[in-house]
Short mmCIF file of C-alpha atoms in Angstrom, two decimals:
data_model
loop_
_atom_site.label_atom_id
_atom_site.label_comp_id
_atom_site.label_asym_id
_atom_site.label_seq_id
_atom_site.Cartn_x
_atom_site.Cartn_y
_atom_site.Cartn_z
CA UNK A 775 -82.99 -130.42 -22.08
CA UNK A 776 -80.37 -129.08 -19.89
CA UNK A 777 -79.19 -126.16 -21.60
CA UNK A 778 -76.94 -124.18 -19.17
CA UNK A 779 -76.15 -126.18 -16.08
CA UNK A 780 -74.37 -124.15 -13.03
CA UNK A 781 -72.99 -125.47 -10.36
CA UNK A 782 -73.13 -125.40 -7.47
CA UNK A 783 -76.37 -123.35 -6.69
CA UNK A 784 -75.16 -122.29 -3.03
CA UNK A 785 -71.57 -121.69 -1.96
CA UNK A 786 -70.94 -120.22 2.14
CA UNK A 787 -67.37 -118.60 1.63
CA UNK A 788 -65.09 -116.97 4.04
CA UNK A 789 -62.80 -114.18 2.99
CA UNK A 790 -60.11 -115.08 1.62
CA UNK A 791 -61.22 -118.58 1.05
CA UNK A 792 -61.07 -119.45 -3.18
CA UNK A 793 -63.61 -121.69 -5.20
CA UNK A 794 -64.47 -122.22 -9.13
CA UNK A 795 -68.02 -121.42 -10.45
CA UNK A 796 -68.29 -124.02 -12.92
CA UNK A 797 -70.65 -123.72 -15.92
CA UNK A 798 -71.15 -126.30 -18.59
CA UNK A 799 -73.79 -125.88 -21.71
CA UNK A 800 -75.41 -128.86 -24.26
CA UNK A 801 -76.19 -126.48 -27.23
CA UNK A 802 -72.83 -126.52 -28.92
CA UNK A 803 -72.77 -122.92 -28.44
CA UNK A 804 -69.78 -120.96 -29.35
CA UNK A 805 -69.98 -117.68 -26.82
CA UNK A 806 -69.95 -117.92 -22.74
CA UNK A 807 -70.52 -115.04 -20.60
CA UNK A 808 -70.18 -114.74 -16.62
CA UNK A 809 -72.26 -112.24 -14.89
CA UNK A 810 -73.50 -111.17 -11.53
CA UNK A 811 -76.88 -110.08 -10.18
CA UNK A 812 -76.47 -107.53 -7.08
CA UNK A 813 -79.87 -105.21 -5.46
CA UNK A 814 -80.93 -102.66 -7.45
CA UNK A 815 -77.82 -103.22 -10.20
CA UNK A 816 -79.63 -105.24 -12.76
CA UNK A 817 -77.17 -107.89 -14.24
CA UNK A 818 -73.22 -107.26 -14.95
CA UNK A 819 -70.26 -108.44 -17.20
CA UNK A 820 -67.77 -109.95 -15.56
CA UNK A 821 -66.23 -111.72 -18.16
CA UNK A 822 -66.81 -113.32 -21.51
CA UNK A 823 -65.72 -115.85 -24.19
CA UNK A 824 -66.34 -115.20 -27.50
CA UNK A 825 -65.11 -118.51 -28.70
CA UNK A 826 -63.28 -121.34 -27.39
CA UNK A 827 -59.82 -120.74 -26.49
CA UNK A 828 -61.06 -116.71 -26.08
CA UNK A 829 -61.68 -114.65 -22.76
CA UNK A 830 -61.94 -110.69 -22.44
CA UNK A 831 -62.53 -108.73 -19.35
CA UNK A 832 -66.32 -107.21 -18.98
CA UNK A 833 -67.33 -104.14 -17.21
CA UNK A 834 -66.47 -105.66 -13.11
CA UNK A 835 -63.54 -108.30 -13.93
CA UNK A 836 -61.64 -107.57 -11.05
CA UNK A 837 -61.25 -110.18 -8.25
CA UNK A 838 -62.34 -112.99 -10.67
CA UNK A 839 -60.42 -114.63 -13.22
CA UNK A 840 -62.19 -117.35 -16.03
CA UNK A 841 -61.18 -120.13 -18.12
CA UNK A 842 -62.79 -121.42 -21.23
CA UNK A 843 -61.69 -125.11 -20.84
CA UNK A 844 -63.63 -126.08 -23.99
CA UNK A 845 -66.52 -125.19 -25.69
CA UNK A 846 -68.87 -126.38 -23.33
CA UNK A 847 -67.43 -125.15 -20.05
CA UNK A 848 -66.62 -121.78 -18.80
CA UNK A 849 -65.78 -121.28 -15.16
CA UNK A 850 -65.42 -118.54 -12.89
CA UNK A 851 -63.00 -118.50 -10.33
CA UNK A 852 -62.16 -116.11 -6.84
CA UNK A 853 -58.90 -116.63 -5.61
CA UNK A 854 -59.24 -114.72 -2.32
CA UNK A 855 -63.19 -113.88 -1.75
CA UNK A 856 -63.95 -110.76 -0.42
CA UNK A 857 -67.78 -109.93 1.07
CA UNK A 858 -68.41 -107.16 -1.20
CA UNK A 859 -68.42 -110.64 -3.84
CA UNK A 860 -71.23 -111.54 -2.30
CA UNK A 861 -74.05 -112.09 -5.54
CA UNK A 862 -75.76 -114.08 -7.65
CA UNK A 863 -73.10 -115.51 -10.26
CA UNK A 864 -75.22 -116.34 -13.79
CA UNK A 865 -73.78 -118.06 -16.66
CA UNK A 866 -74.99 -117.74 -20.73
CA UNK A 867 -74.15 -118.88 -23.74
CA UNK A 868 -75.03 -118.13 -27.13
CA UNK A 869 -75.30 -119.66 -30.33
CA UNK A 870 -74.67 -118.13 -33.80
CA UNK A 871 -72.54 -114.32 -33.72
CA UNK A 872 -75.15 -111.86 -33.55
CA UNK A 873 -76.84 -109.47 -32.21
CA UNK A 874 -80.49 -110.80 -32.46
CA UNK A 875 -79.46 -114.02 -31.10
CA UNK A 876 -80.44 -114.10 -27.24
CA UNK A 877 -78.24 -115.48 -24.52
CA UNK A 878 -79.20 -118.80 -22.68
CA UNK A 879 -78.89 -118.07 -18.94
CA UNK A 880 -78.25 -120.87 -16.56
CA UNK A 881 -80.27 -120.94 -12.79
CA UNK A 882 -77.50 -119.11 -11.41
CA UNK A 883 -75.05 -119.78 -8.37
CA UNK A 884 -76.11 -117.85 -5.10
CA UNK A 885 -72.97 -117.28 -3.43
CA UNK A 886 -72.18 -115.37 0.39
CA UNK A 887 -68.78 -114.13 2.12
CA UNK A 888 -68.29 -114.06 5.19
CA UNK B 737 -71.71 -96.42 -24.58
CA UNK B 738 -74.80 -98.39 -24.20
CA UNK B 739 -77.14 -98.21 -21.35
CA UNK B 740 -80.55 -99.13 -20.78
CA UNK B 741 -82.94 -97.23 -18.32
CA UNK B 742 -85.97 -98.92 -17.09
CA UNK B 743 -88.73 -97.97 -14.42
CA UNK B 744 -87.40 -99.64 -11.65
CA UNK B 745 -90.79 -100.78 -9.50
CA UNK B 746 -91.78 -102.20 -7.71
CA UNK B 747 -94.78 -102.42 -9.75
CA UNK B 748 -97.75 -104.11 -7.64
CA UNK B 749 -100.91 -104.46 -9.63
CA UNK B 750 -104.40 -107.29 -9.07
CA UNK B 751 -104.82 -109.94 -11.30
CA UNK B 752 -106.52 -108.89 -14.76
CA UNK B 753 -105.05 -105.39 -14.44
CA UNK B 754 -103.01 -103.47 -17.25
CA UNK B 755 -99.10 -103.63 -17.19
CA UNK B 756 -97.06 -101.44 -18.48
CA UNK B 757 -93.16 -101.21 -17.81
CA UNK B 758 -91.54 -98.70 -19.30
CA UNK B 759 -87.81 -99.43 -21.27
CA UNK B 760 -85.55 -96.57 -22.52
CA UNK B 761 -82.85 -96.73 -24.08
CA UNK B 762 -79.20 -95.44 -25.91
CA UNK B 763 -76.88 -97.11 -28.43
CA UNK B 764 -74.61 -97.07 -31.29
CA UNK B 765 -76.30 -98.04 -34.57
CA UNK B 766 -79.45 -100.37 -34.51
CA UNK B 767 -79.63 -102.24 -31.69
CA UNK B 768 -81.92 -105.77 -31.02
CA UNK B 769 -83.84 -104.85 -27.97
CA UNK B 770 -84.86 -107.99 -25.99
CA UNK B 771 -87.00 -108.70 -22.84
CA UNK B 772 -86.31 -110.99 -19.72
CA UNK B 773 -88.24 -112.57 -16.88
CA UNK B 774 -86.79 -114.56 -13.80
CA UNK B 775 -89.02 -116.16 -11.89
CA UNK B 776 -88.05 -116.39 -8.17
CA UNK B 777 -84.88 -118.60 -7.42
CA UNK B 778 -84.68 -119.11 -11.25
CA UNK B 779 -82.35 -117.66 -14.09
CA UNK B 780 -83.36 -115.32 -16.99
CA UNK B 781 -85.21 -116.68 -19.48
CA UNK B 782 -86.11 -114.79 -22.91
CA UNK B 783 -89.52 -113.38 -23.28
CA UNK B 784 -89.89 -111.43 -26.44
CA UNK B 785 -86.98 -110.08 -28.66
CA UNK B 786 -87.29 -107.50 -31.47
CA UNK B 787 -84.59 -106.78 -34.03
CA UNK B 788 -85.10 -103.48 -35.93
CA UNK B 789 -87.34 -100.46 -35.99
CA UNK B 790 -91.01 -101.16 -35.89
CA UNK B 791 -90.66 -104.33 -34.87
CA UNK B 792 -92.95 -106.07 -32.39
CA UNK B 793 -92.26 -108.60 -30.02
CA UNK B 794 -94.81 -110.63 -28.08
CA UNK B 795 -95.07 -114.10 -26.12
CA UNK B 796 -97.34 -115.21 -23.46
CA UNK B 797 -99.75 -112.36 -23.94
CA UNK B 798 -96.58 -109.61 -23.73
CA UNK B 799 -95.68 -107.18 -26.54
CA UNK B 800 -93.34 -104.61 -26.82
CA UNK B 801 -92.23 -102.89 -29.96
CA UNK B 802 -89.85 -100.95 -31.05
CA UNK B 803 -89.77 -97.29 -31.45
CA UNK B 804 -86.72 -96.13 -32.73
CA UNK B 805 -87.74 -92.28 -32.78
CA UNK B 806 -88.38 -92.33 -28.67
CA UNK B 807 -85.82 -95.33 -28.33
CA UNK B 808 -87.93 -97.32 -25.92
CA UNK B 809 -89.31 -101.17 -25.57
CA UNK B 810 -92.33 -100.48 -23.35
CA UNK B 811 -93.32 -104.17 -22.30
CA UNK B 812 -97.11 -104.60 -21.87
CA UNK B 813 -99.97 -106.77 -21.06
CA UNK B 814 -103.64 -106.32 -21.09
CA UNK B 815 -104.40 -109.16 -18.40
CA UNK B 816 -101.93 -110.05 -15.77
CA UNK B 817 -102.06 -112.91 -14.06
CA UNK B 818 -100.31 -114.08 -10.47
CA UNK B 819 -98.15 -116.22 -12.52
CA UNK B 820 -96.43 -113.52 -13.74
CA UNK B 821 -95.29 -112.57 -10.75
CA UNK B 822 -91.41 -111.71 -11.39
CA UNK B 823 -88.68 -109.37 -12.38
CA UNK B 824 -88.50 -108.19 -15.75
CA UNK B 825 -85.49 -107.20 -17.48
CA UNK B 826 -85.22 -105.25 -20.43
CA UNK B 827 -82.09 -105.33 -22.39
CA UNK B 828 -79.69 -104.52 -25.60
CA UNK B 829 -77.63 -105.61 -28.19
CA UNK B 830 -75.85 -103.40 -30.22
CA UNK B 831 -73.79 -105.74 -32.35
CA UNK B 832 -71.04 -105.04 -30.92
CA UNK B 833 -67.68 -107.45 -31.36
CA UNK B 834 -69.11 -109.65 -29.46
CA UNK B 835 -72.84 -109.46 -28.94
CA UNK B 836 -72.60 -108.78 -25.70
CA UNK B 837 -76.32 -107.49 -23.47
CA UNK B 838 -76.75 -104.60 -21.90
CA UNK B 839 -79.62 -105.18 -19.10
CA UNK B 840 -81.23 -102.38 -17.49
CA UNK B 841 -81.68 -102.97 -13.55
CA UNK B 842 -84.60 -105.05 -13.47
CA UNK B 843 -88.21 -104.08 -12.68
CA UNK B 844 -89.95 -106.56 -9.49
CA UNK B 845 -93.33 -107.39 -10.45
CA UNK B 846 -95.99 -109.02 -8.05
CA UNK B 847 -99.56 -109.58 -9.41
CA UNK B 848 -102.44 -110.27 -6.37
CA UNK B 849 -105.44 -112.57 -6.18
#
């Protein structure tokens, strides 16, 4: 029963430095979503796929850029980290189009800038 | 646009006490109004979900329903426990292109012995 697996769970950066979030689901789910978890901000958009082959910006794309390799992976990546990056990264997915379905959220990727 | 306003804690209360977290929100059309939990060091996991007006959701001794004329969720539970020590999120759906959630900013819950 893995459902959403993220890895990795902890990631030390230095600014400027790059890495890939990497996200993977089991549930043959069609929509992927990337979000982060700052203080105080509740949980944010960063970017999404509706379907394979599909990305759109979300409401704090910038700095990140995603790729929907195929329909079980979605992955995140920073090309030059900055510190204010510094968050929790969560991936979901989610099955059938619409708006009673609930996302499946992975255990999220806890990553700091230096 | 969508937003969802929610009391933001934290809420402290002793095992068997009343919770009540309060949920608020605006949208477009008829929204499905959903509730979250993450335990420490965990992701978000679904708790209850309601789709339409009237509605109530409950799991785990939590219910919230839906009130359409005072647009809230109001998440509640008659007998806490320190299990359910955690951060609640309440959140959206409005059906939108691409069903994405609107989460308000999460309310920190710890329950005492």
């Amino acid at each position: 029963n893995a459902g959403v697996t993220q890895t990795p769970k902890f990631q030390v950066l230095k600014t400027g430095q790059s890495m890939t979030l990497q996200c993977a689901q089991d549930m043959n789910h069609n929509s992927m979503y990337w979000y982060r978890q700052d203080p105080g901000m509740g949980l944010r958009l960063i970017y999404y796929s509706a379907s394979e082959g599909t990305t759109d910006k979300g409401e704090v794309p910038n700095g990140y850029n995603v790729s929907r390799l195929n329909k079980r992976e979605f992955s995140l990546r920073l090309e030059s980290a900055a510190p204010s990056q510094t968050s929790v990264y969560f991936c979901a997915s989610t099955g059938v189009r619409g708006k009673n379905q609930p996302q499946h959220f992975g255990d999220g990727t806890r990553l700091s800038i230096l | 646009g969508n937003s969802v306003t929610q009391m933001e804690g934290p809420v402290t209360l002793s095992e068997e006490a009343f919770l009540t977290i309060n949920c608020t929100y605006t949208a477009t059309g008829y929204p499905s109004l959903f509730w979250y939990v993450q335990y420490p060091g965990e992701g978000l996991q679904l708790l209850l979900k309601a789709t339409k007006a009237d509605d109530k959701g409950s799991n785990k001794g939590f219910e919230a329903t839906y009130r359409k004329e005072t647009t809230s969720f109001h998440l509640e539970k008659g007998s806490v426990q320190v299990s359910d020590s955690a951060v609640y999120f309440c959140a959206l759906s409005d059906g939108g292109s691409n069903y994405k959630l609107t989460f308000g900013k999460g309310t920190l819950l710890t329950v005492n012995p």
